[in-house]
mmCIF file of C-alpha atoms (C1' of nucleotides) in Angstrom:
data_model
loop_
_atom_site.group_PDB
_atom_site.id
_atom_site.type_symbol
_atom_site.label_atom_id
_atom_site.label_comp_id
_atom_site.label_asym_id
_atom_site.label_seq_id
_atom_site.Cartn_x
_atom_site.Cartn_y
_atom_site.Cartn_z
ATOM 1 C CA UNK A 1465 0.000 0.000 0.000
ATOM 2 C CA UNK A 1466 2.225 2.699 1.296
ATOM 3 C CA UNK A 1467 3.662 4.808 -1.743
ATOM 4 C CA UNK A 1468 4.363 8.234 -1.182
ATOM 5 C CA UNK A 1469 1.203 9.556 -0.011
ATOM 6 C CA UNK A 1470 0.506 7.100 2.936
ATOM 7 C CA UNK A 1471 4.150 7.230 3.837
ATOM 8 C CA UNK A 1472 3.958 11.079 4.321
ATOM 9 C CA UNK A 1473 0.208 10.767 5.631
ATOM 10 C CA UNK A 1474 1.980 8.384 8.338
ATOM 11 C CA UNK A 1475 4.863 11.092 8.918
ATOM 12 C CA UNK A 1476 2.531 13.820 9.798
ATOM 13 C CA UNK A 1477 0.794 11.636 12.114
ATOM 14 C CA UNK A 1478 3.738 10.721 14.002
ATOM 15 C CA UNK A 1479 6.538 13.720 13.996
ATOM 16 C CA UNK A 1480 4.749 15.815 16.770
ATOM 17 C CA UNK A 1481 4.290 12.939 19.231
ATOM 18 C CA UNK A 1482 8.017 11.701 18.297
ATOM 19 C CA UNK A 1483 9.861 15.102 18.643
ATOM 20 C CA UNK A 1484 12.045 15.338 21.454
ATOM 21 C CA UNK A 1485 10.486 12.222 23.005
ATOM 22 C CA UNK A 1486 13.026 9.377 25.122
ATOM 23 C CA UNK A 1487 13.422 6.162 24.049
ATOM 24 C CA UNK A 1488 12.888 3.771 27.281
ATOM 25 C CA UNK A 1489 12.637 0.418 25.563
ATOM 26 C CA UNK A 1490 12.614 -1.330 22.091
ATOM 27 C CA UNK A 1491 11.175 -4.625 20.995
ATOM 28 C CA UNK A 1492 11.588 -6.572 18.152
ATOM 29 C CA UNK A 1493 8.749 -8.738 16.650
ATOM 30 C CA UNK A 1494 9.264 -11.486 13.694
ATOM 31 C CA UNK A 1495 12.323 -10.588 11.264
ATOM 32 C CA UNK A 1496 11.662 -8.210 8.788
ATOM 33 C CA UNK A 1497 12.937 -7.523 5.214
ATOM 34 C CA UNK A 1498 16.513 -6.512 6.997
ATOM 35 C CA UNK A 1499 18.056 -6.893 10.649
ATOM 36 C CA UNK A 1500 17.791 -3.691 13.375
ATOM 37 C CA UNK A 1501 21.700 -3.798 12.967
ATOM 38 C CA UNK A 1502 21.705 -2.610 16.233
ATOM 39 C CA UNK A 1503 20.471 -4.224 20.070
ATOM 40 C CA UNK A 1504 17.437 -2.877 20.847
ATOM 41 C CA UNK A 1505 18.793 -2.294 24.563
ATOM 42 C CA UNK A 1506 21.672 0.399 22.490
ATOM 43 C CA UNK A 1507 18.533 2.581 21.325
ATOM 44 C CA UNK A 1508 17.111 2.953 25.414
ATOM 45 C CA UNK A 1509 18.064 6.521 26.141
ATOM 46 C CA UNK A 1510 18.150 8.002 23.129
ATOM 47 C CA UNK A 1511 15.832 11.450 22.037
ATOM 48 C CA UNK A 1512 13.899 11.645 18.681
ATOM 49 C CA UNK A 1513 14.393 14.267 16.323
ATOM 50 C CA UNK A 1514 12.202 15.903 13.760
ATOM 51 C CA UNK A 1515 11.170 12.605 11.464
ATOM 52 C CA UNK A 1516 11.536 13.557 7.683
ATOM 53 C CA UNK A 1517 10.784 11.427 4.513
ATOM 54 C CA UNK A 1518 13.064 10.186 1.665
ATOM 55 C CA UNK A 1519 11.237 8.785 -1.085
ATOM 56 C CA UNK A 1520 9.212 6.196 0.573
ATOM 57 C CA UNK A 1521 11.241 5.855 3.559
ATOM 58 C CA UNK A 1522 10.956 7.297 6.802
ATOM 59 C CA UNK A 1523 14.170 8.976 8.842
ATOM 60 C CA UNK A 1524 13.814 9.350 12.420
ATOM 61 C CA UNK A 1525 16.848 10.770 14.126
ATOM 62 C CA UNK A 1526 18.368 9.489 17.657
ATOM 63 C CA UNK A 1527 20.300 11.511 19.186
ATOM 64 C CA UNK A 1528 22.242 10.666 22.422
ATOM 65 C CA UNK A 1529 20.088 12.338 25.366
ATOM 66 C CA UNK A 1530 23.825 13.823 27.544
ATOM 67 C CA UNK A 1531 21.900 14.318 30.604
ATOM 68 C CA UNK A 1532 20.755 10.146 30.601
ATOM 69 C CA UNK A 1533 24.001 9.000 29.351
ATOM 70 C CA UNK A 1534 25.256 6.334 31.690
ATOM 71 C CA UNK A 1535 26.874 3.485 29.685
ATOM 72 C CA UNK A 1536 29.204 3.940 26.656
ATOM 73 C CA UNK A 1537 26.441 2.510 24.171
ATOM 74 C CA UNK A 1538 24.602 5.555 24.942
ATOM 75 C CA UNK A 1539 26.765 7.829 23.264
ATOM 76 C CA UNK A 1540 25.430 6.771 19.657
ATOM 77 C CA UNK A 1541 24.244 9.459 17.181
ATOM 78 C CA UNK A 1542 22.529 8.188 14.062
ATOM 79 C CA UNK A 1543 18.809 6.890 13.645
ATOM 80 C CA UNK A 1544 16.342 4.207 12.407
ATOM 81 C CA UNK A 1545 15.280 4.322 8.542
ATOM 82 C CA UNK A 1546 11.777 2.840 8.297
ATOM 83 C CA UNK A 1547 10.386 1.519 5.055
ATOM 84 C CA UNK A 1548 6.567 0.136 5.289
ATOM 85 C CA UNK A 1549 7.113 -2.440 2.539
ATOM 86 C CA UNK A 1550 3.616 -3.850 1.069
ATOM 87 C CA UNK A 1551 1.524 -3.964 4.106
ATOM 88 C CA UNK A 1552 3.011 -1.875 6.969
ATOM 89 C CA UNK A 1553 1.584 0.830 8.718
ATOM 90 C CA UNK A 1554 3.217 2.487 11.758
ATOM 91 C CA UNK A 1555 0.501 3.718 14.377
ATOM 92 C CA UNK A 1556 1.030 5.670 17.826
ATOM 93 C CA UNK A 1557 -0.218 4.338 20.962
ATOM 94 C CA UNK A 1558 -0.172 6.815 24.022
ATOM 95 C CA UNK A 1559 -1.029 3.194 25.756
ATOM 96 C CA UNK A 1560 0.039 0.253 23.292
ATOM 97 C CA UNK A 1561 -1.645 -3.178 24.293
ATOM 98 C CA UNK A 1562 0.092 -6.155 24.089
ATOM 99 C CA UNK A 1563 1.751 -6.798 20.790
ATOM 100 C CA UNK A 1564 -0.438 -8.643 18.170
ATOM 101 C CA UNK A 1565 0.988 -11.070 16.075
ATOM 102 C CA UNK A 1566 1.560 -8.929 13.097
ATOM 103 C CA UNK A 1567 3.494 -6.095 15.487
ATOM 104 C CA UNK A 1568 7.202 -6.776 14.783
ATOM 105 C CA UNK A 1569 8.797 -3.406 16.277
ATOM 106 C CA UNK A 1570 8.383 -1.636 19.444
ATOM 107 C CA UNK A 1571 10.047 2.097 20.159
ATOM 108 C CA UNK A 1572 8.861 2.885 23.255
ATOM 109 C CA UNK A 1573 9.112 6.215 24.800
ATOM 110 C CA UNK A 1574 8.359 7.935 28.183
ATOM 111 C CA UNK A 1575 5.105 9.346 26.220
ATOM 112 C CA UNK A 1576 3.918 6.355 23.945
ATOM 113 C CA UNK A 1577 4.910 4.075 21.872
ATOM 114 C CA UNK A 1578 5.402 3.792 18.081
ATOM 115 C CA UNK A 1579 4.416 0.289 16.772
ATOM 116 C CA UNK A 1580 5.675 -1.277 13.331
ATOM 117 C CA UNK A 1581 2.517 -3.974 12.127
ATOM 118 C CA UNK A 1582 3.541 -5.268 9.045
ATOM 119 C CA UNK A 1583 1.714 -8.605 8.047
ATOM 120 C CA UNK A 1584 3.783 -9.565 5.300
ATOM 121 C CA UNK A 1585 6.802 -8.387 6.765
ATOM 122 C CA UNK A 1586 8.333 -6.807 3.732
ATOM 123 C CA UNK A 1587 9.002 -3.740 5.871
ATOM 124 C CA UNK A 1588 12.268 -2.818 7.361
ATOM 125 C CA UNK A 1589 13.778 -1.012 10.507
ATOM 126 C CA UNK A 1590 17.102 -0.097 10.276
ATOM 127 C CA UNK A 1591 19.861 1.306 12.089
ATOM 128 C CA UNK A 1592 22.142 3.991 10.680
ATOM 129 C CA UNK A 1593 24.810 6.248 12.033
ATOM 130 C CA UNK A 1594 23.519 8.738 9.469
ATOM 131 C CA UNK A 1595 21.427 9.619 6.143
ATOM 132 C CA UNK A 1596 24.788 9.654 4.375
ATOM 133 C CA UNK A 1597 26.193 6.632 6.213
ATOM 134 C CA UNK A 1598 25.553 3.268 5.323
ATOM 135 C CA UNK A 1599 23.233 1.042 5.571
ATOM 136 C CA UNK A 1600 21.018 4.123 4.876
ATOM 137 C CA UNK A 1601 22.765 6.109 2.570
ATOM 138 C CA UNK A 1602 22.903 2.479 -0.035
ATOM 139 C CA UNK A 1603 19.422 2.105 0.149
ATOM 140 C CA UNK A 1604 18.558 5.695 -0.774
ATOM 141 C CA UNK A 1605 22.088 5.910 -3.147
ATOM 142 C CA UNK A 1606 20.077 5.669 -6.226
ATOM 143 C CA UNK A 1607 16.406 7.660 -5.722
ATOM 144 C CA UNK A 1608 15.596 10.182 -8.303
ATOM 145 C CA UNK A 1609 14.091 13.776 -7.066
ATOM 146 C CA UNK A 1610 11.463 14.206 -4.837
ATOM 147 C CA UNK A 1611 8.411 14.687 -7.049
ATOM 148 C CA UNK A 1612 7.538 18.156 -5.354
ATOM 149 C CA UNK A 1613 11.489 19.270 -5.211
ATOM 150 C CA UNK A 1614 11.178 22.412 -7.342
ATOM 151 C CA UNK A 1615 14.509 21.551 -8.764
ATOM 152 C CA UNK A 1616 12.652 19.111 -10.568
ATOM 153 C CA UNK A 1617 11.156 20.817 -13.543
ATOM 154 C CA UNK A 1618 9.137 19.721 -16.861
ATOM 155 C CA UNK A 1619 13.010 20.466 -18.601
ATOM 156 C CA UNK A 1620 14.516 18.063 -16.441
ATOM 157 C CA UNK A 1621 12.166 15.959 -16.267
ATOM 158 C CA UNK A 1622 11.840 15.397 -20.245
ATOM 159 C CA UNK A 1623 15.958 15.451 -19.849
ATOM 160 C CA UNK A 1624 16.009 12.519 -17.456
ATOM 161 C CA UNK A 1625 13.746 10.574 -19.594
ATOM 162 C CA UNK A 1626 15.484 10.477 -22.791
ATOM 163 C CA UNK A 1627 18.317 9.111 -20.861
ATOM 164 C CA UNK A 1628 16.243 5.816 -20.399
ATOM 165 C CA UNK A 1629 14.799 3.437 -23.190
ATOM 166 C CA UNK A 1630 12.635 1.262 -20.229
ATOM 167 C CA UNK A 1631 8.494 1.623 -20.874
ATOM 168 C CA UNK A 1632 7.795 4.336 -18.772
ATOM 169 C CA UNK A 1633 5.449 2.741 -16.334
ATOM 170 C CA UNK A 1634 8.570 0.933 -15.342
ATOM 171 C CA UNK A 1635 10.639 3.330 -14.959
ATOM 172 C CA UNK A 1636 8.088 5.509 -12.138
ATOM 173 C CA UNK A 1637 7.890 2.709 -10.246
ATOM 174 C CA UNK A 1638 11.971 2.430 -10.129
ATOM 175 C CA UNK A 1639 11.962 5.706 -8.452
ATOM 176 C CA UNK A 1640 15.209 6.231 -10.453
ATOM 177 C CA UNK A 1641 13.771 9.796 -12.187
ATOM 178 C CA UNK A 1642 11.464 10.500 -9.667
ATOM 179 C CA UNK A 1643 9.955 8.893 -6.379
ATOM 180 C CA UNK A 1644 6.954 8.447 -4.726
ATOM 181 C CA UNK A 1645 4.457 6.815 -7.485
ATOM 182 C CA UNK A 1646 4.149 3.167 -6.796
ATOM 183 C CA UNK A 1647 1.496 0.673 -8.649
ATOM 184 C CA UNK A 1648 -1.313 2.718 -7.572
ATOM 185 C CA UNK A 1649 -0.207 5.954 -8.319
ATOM 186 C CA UNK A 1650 1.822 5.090 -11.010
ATOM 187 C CA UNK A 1651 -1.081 3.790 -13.604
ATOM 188 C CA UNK A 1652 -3.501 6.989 -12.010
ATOM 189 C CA UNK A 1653 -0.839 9.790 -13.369
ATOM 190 C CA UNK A 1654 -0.422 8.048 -16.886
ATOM 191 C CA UNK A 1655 -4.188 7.898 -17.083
ATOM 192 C CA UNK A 1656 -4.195 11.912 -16.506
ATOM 193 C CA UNK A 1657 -1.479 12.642 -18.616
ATOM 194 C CA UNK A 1658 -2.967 10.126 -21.361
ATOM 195 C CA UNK A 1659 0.263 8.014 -21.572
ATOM 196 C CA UNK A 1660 0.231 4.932 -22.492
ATOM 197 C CA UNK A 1661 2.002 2.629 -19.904
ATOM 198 C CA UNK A 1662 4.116 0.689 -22.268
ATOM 199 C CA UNK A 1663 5.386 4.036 -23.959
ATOM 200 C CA UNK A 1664 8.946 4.045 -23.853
ATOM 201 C CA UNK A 1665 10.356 6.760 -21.970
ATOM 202 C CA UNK A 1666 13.173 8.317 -24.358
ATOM 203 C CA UNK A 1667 9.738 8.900 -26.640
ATOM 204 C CA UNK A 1668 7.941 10.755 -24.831
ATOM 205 C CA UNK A 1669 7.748 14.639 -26.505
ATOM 206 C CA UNK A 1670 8.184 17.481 -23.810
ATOM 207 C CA UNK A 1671 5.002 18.878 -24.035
ATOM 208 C CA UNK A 1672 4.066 15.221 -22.694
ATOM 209 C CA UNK A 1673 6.866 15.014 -20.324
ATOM 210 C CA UNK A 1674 5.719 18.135 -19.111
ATOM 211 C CA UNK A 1675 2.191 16.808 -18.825
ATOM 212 C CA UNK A 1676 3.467 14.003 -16.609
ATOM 213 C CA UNK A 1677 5.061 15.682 -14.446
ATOM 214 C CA UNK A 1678 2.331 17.717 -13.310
ATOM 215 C CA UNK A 1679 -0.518 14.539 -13.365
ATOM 216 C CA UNK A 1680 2.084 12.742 -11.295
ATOM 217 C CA UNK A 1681 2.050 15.659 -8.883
ATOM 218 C CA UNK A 1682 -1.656 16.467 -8.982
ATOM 219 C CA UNK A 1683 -2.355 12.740 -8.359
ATOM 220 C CA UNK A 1684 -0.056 13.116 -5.410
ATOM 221 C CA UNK A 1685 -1.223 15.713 -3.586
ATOM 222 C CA UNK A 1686 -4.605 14.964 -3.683
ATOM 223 C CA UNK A 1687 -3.863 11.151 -2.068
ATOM 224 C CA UNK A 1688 -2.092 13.498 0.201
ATOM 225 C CA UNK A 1689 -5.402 15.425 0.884
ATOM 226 C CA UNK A 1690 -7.909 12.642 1.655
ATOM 227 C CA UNK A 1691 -5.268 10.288 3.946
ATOM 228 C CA UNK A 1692 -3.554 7.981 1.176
ATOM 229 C CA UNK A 1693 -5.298 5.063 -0.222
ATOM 230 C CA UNK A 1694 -6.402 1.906 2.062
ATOM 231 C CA UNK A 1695 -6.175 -1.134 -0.301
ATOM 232 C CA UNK A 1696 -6.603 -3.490 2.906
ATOM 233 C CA UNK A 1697 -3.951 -2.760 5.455
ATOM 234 C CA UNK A 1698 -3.293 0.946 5.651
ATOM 235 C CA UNK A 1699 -3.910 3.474 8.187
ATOM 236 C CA UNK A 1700 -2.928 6.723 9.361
ATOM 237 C CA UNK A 1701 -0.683 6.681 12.927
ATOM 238 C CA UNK A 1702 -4.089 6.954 14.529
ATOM 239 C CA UNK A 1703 -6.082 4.024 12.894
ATOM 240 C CA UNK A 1704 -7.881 6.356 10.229
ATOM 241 C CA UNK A 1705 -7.906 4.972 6.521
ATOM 242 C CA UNK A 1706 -7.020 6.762 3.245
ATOM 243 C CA UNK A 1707 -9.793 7.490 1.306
ATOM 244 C CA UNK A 1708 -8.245 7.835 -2.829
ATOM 245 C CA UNK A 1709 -9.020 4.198 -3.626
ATOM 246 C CA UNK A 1710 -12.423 5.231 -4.135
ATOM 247 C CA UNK A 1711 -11.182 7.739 -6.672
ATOM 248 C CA UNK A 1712 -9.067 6.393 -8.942
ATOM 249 C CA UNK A 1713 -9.941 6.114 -12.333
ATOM 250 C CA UNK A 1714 -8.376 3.272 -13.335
ATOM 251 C CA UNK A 1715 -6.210 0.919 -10.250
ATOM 252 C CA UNK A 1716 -8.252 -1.961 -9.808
ATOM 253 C CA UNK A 1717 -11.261 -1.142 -12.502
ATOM 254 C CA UNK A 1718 -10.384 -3.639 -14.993
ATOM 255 C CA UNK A 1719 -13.590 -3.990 -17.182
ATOM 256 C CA UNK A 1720 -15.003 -1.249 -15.254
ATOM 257 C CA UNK A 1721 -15.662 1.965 -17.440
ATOM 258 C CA UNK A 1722 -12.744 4.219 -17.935
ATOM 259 C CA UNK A 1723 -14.306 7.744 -16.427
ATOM 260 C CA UNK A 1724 -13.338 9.757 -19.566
ATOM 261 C CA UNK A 1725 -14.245 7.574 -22.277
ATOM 262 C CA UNK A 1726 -17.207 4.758 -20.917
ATOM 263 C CA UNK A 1727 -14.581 2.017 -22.886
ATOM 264 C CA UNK A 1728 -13.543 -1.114 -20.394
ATOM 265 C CA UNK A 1729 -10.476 -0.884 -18.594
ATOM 266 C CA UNK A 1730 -7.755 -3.006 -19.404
ATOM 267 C CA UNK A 1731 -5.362 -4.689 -17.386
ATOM 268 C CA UNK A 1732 -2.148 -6.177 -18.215
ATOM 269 C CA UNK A 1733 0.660 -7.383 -16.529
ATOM 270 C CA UNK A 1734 4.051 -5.426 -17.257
ATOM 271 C CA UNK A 1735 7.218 -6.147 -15.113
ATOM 272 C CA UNK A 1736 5.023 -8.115 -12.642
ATOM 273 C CA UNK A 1737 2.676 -6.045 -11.525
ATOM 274 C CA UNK A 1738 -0.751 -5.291 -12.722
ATOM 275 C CA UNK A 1739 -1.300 -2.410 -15.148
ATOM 276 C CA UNK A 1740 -4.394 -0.861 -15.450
ATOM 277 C CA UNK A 1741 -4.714 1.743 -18.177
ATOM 278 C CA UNK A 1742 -7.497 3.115 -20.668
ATOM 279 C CA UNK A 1743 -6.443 1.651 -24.216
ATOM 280 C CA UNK A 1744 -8.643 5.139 -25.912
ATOM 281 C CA UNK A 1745 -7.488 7.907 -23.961
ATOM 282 C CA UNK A 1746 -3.774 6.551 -23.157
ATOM 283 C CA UNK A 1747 -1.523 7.092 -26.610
ATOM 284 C CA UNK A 1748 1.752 5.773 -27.307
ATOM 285 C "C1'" DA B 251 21.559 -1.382 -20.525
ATOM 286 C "C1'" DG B 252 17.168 -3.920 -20.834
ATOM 287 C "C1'" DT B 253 13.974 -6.842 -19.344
ATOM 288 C "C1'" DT B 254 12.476 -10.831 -16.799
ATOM 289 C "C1'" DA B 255 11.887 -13.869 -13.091
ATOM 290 C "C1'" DA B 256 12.357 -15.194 -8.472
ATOM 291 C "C1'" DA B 257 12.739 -14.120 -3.833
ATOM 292 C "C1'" DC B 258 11.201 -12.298 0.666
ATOM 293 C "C1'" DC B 259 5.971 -13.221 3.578
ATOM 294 C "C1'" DT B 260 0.841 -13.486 5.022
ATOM 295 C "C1'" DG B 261 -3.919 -13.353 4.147
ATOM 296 C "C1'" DG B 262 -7.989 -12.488 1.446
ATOM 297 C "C1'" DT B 263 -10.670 -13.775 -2.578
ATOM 298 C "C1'" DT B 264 -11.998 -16.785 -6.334
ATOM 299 C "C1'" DG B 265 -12.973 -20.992 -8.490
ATOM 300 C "C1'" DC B 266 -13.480 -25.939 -8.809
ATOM 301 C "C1'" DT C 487 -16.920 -27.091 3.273
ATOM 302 C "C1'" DG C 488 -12.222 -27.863 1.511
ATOM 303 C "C1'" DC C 489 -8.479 -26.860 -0.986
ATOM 304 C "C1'" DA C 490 -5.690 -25.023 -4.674
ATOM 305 C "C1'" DA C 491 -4.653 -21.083 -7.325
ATOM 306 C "C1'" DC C 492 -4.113 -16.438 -7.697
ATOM 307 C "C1'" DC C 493 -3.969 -11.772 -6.126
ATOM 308 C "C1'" DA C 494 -2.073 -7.642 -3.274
ATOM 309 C "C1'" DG C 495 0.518 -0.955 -1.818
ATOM 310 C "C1'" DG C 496 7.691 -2.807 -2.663
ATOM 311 C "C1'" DT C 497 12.385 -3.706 -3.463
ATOM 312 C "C1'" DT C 498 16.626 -6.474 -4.196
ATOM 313 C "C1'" DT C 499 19.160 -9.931 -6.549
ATOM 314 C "C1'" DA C 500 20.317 -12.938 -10.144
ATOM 315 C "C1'" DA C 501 19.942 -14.455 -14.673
ATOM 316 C "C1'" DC C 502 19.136 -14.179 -19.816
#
DNA sequence: AGTTAAACCTGGTTGC
DNA sequence: TGCAACCAGGTTTAAC
């Protein structure tokens, strides 16, 4: 579930509570997608920054608390980069019960606790000294532009693009021109921009580039508005669902009729994942 | 460089 | 009702 959107949705929920709160415990549920890299017991005493957002992943910043540290493995700076995976969802629990059998990570702190549930477990926790240090800075090495970073621009945009001969529907979902768009998102901006999925990206005109750009964005920000979309799993921090499914025009309508045109959606499956796409309105 | 498949997991839905 | 097959928001790795 969580593309950009819910992942943001979920930041906003949880970097008030988070700020400048103690760590007092962590817990680890069933592995995830990678190890902690770190004890749980080295995180107890540590204060939480302001939590920001790369791409699809989530940076929360420990910093050593001087006042609390006693023991040498409190003197750790660095932080935990979160990734939801399919079918995670972080919530905030002034009072968590006890762990359910889908809750795989615990940071508790003297003012509530932040629980990982994550069914499928394709999420990951991880500790890193830093954004540029690895573990973290490898996993984010290769991410494109953030697709609201006004650096990014239709000129660029068409310029990245002719660098790459992959069907663009691909290459969103790679993240490698620009993040955020996953399956959902992905086939709802080429609908609005009237781009066929398959259309390979070093062929798409500026004017069109252009016209991706801001769909992609449009599409974005108004997931953003109504919480994200709730497939199955997702929720905000507090347990509230996302509301876009119910808009999209195309994601999971195949045979249904395409809201422009009245002709059947088609879907088809392209790099392994489902495509869904108007064959009228969407031109190669 | 590209595309493609398989892998990591669980659970819900569909079809026989 | 039972059971197998297929589907799902993501990403990495290996192989043609």
């Amino acid at each position: 579930m969580p593309e950009l959107p819910e992942v943001e949705v979920t930041r906003r929920g949880i970097a008030a509570p988070l700020l400048g709160a103690e760590v007092v415990a962590a817990r680890l549920g069933k592995p995830l997608r990678w190890p902690l890299g770190q004890l749980p017991a080295a995180l107890v005493g540590c204060v939480v920054g302001d939590v920001t957002r790369r791409g699809k992943y989530l940076w929360l910043p420990l910093h050593a608390c001087p006042t609390r540290a006693r023991s040498p493995t409190m003197g750790m700076e660095g932080g935990l980069l979160v990734h939801l995976g399919m079918s995670g969802s972080l919530g905030w629990w002034p009072q968590a019960p006890a762990p359910g059998p889908h809750d795989h990570f615990d940071l508790v702190t003297h003012r509530g606790t932040l629980r990982l549930n994550d069914p499928r477990r394709f999420g990951a926790v991880v500790w890193s000294e830093g954004l540029n240090h690895p573990p973290a800075a490898t996993l984010l090495a290769k991410l494109g532009p953030e697709p609201f970073d006004p650096a990014l621009t239709p000129l660029s945009f068409h310029a990245a693009l002719q660098q790459r001969r992959t069907p663009i529907k691909s290459l969103l979902l790679s993240g490698e021109v620009v993040v955020g768009a996953g399956n959902i998102y992905a086939c709802e901006a080429l609908f609005q921009a009237g781009i066929h999925p398959g259309l390979v990206a070093n062929r798409i005109s500026r004017p069109r580039a252009q016209l991706l750009l801001a769909a992609l964005r449009s599409t974005l920000a108004r997931a953003l508005e109504v919480g994200g979309s709730t497939l199955r799993d997702f929720a905000d921090a507090h347990g509230v669902a996302g509301a876009f499914q119910a808009e999209a025009a195309v994601y999971g309508r195949e045979g249904q009729p395409c809201p422009r045109c009245a002709s059947p959606v088609r879907r088809q499956v392209q790099a392994q994942r489902s495509t869904y796409f108007c064959k009228m309105c969407q031109r190669r």
